[in-house]
Amino acid sequence: MLHGLEGVARELARISERPGIDPGTPVLTCVAVAPEGGAVEDYARRLRDVLSEVFSLALDADFDEEELPVDGIADWFLSACSDGGAVGPTVGVARARYRERTGAEPWGIQNWLFRFDPELEARGWEFWGITRAADGGGRLDLWLDTWGEPMFSWEELRWLLYACGAQAVADPVVVGSGSWAAEATV
């Protein structure tokens, strides 16, 4: 899926402000996330911080370079993406949970950043929003536009969700966008 600079700019805008209901987007994809210890607001802040930086980078970076700059990326996320870095208990748990869930190694920072190249067709989702799940169970719902596709490339996002401190990350489910509209943004 090609995002282009305009698409990335829309994603960046959605980080800080909830979009209006769009009749052109009748369905969204929901990923239920259970933050460790129910720290919903802290979790949402960490997720938004990293996504904001990577979308800003995607708008300005030269993806023809061998490495992308990491200056604005949070230290805790850089540590999580480094298998040789100072790994604290939270980072170690995140890496272990991702391995257990996927059977794959956590992402290195450069490989992860390059997935956000606006002209690379590897990322199968657009960020839409983060809401508190309607059931009141301390869960977050992460909303994505996947153009109605139930199967899409999202492992870079799953890694970020675990690195932010998710205890559990459910598989994506495509639902009517009214479900998103009924939930409060976190």
Short mmCIF file of C-alpha atoms in Angstrom, two decimals:
data_model
loop_
_atom_site.label_atom_id
_atom_site.label_comp_id
_atom_site.label_asym_id
_atom_site.label_seq_id
_atom_site.Cartn_x
_atom_site.Cartn_y
_atom_site.Cartn_z
CA MET A 1 0.00 0.00 0.00
CA LEU A 2 1.40 3.35 -1.04
CA HIS A 3 0.90 6.06 1.59
CA GLY A 4 2.47 9.10 -0.02
CA LEU A 5 3.34 12.28 1.84
CA GLU A 6 -0.29 13.45 2.01
CA GLY A 7 -1.37 10.18 3.64
CA VAL A 8 1.42 10.37 6.20
CA ALA A 9 0.52 14.00 6.93
CA ARG A 10 -3.09 12.90 7.64
CA GLU A 11 -1.79 10.21 10.01
CA LEU A 12 0.36 12.76 11.81
CA ALA A 13 -2.64 15.07 12.21
CA ARG A 14 -4.71 12.22 13.69
CA ILE A 15 -2.10 11.74 16.42
CA SER A 16 -3.14 14.99 18.09
CA GLU A 17 -6.73 15.49 16.96
CA ARG A 18 -9.59 13.09 16.47
CA PRO A 19 -10.76 13.00 12.86
CA GLY A 20 -14.38 13.53 11.94
CA ILE A 21 -16.58 10.71 10.74
CA ASP A 22 -15.70 10.09 7.13
CA PRO A 23 -18.41 8.54 4.91
CA GLY A 24 -15.58 7.42 2.63
CA THR A 25 -14.30 5.18 5.42
CA PRO A 26 -17.21 2.87 6.27
CA VAL A 27 -15.02 0.32 8.03
CA LEU A 28 -11.96 0.50 10.25
CA THR A 29 -9.73 -2.14 11.74
CA CYS A 30 -9.59 -2.45 15.50
CA VAL A 31 -6.66 -3.89 17.45
CA ALA A 32 -7.49 -4.43 21.12
CA VAL A 33 -4.54 -3.71 23.41
CA ALA A 34 -4.29 -4.51 27.11
CA PRO A 35 -1.70 -2.16 28.64
CA GLU A 36 0.42 -3.55 31.46
CA GLY A 37 -1.19 -2.65 34.78
CA GLY A 38 -4.09 -0.84 33.07
CA ALA A 39 -2.04 2.35 32.59
CA VAL A 40 -4.21 3.49 29.68
CA GLU A 41 -3.23 7.18 29.51
CA ASP A 42 0.51 6.53 29.92
CA TYR A 43 0.37 3.82 27.30
CA ALA A 44 -1.50 6.03 24.82
CA ARG A 45 1.02 8.84 25.39
CA ARG A 46 3.99 6.53 24.70
CA LEU A 47 2.35 5.20 21.55
CA ARG A 48 1.48 8.67 20.28
CA ASP A 49 4.98 9.97 21.05
CA VAL A 50 6.67 7.32 18.92
CA LEU A 51 4.14 7.48 16.10
CA SER A 52 4.35 11.28 16.02
CA GLU A 53 8.12 11.14 15.66
CA VAL A 54 8.12 8.43 13.01
CA PHE A 55 5.41 10.14 10.92
CA SER A 56 7.35 13.43 11.16
CA LEU A 57 10.48 11.57 10.09
CA ALA A 58 8.61 9.99 7.19
CA LEU A 59 7.65 13.44 5.93
CA ASP A 60 11.19 14.84 6.07
CA ALA A 61 13.73 12.00 5.84
CA ASP A 62 15.70 10.89 2.83
CA PHE A 63 14.86 7.20 2.60
CA ASP A 64 17.61 6.75 0.03
CA GLU A 65 20.16 7.10 2.83
CA GLU A 66 21.63 3.98 4.40
CA GLU A 67 20.46 4.96 7.90
CA LEU A 68 17.72 7.25 9.12
CA PRO A 69 18.22 9.74 11.96
CA VAL A 70 16.96 8.61 15.37
CA ASP A 71 17.38 11.91 17.25
CA GLY A 72 13.68 12.39 18.02
CA ILE A 73 12.88 8.76 18.81
CA ALA A 74 12.31 8.11 22.52
CA ASP A 75 15.28 6.53 24.33
CA TRP A 76 13.10 3.78 25.79
CA PHE A 77 12.03 2.72 22.28
CA LEU A 78 15.59 2.84 20.96
CA SER A 79 16.57 0.60 23.87
CA ALA A 80 13.72 -1.81 23.12
CA CYS A 81 14.87 -2.04 19.49
CA SER A 82 18.46 -2.79 20.49
CA ASP A 83 19.33 -6.35 21.41
CA GLY A 84 22.69 -5.22 22.79
CA GLY A 85 21.50 -2.13 24.65
CA ALA A 86 20.74 -1.58 28.30
CA VAL A 87 17.66 -3.73 28.71
CA GLY A 88 15.61 -2.99 31.79
CA PRO A 89 12.84 -5.21 33.08
CA THR A 90 10.11 -3.49 31.02
CA VAL A 91 12.10 -3.75 27.78
CA GLY A 92 12.97 -7.37 28.49
CA VAL A 93 9.31 -8.22 29.10
CA ALA A 94 8.23 -6.45 25.90
CA ARG A 95 10.81 -8.30 23.83
CA ALA A 96 9.83 -11.63 25.39
CA ARG A 97 6.11 -11.05 24.83
CA TYR A 98 6.68 -10.16 21.18
CA ARG A 99 8.83 -13.27 20.64
CA GLU A 100 6.27 -15.48 22.35
CA ARG A 101 3.36 -14.06 20.34
CA THR A 102 5.04 -14.00 16.92
CA GLY A 103 7.94 -16.41 17.08
CA ALA A 104 10.05 -13.62 15.59
CA GLU A 105 12.79 -11.42 16.95
CA PRO A 106 11.89 -7.84 17.92
CA TRP A 107 12.59 -5.20 15.31
CA GLY A 108 15.86 -3.29 15.07
CA ILE A 109 15.36 0.46 14.91
CA GLN A 110 16.58 1.03 11.33
CA ASN A 111 14.54 -1.84 9.90
CA TRP A 112 11.51 -0.55 11.82
CA LEU A 113 11.95 3.07 10.68
CA PHE A 114 12.32 2.12 7.02
CA ARG A 115 8.84 0.53 7.09
CA PHE A 116 7.46 4.08 7.26
CA ASP A 117 8.90 5.15 3.91
CA PRO A 118 5.86 6.83 2.27
CA GLU A 119 6.76 5.28 -1.08
CA LEU A 120 7.34 1.75 0.20
CA GLU A 121 4.32 -0.51 -0.13
CA ALA A 122 5.17 -2.62 2.91
CA ARG A 123 2.98 -1.02 5.59
CA GLY A 124 -0.64 -2.09 5.16
CA TRP A 125 -2.30 0.34 7.56
CA GLU A 126 -2.91 4.01 8.33
CA PHE A 127 -3.22 5.26 11.90
CA TRP A 128 -6.76 6.42 12.71
CA GLY A 129 -7.00 6.79 16.50
CA ILE A 130 -6.76 5.39 20.02
CA THR A 131 -9.85 4.97 22.17
CA ARG A 132 -10.83 3.54 25.52
CA ALA A 133 -12.67 0.27 24.89
CA ALA A 134 -16.40 0.62 25.46
CA ASP A 135 -16.51 -2.33 27.86
CA GLY A 136 -14.65 -0.32 30.51
CA GLY A 137 -12.17 -3.12 31.14
CA GLY A 138 -8.99 -1.03 31.03
CA ARG A 139 -8.33 -1.94 27.42
CA LEU A 140 -7.45 0.37 24.55
CA ASP A 141 -8.64 0.02 21.00
CA LEU A 142 -6.19 1.08 18.32
CA TRP A 143 -7.98 2.03 15.13
CA LEU A 144 -6.46 1.67 11.68
CA ASP A 145 -7.60 2.24 8.15
CA THR A 146 -6.70 -0.91 6.22
CA TRP A 147 -9.06 -0.18 3.34
CA GLY A 148 -11.29 -2.98 4.60
CA GLU A 149 -8.62 -5.63 4.24
CA PRO A 150 -8.75 -8.20 7.05
CA MET A 151 -5.20 -9.42 6.31
CA PHE A 152 -2.49 -6.77 6.03
CA SER A 153 1.14 -6.17 6.89
CA TRP A 154 1.39 -4.81 10.45
CA GLU A 155 4.24 -6.53 12.31
CA GLU A 156 6.10 -3.23 12.77
CA LEU A 157 3.01 -1.92 14.57
CA ARG A 158 2.58 -5.05 16.68
CA TRP A 159 6.21 -4.65 17.80
CA LEU A 160 5.57 -1.02 18.78
CA LEU A 161 2.47 -2.02 20.75
CA TYR A 162 4.46 -4.52 22.80
CA ALA A 163 7.40 -2.14 23.20
CA CYS A 164 5.01 0.51 24.60
CA GLY A 165 4.08 -1.91 27.38
CA ALA A 166 1.22 -4.06 26.12
CA GLN A 167 0.45 -7.12 28.18
CA ALA A 168 -1.56 -8.49 25.26
CA VAL A 169 -2.26 -7.45 21.67
CA ALA A 170 -5.25 -9.03 19.91
CA ASP A 171 -5.41 -9.82 16.23
CA PRO A 172 -7.01 -7.09 14.09
CA VAL A 173 -10.75 -7.14 13.42
CA VAL A 174 -12.52 -5.15 10.68
CA VAL A 175 -15.66 -3.42 12.00
CA GLY A 176 -17.98 -0.60 11.00
CA SER A 177 -16.51 2.84 11.66
CA GLY A 178 -19.50 3.55 13.93
CA SER A 179 -17.79 1.36 16.55
CA TRP A 180 -14.83 3.77 16.59
CA ALA A 181 -17.15 6.78 16.70
CA ALA A 182 -18.88 5.39 19.82
CA GLU A 183 -15.66 5.21 21.86
CA ALA A 184 -13.90 8.05 23.66
CA THR A 185 -10.44 9.07 22.46
CA VAL A 186 -7.63 8.59 24.94
#
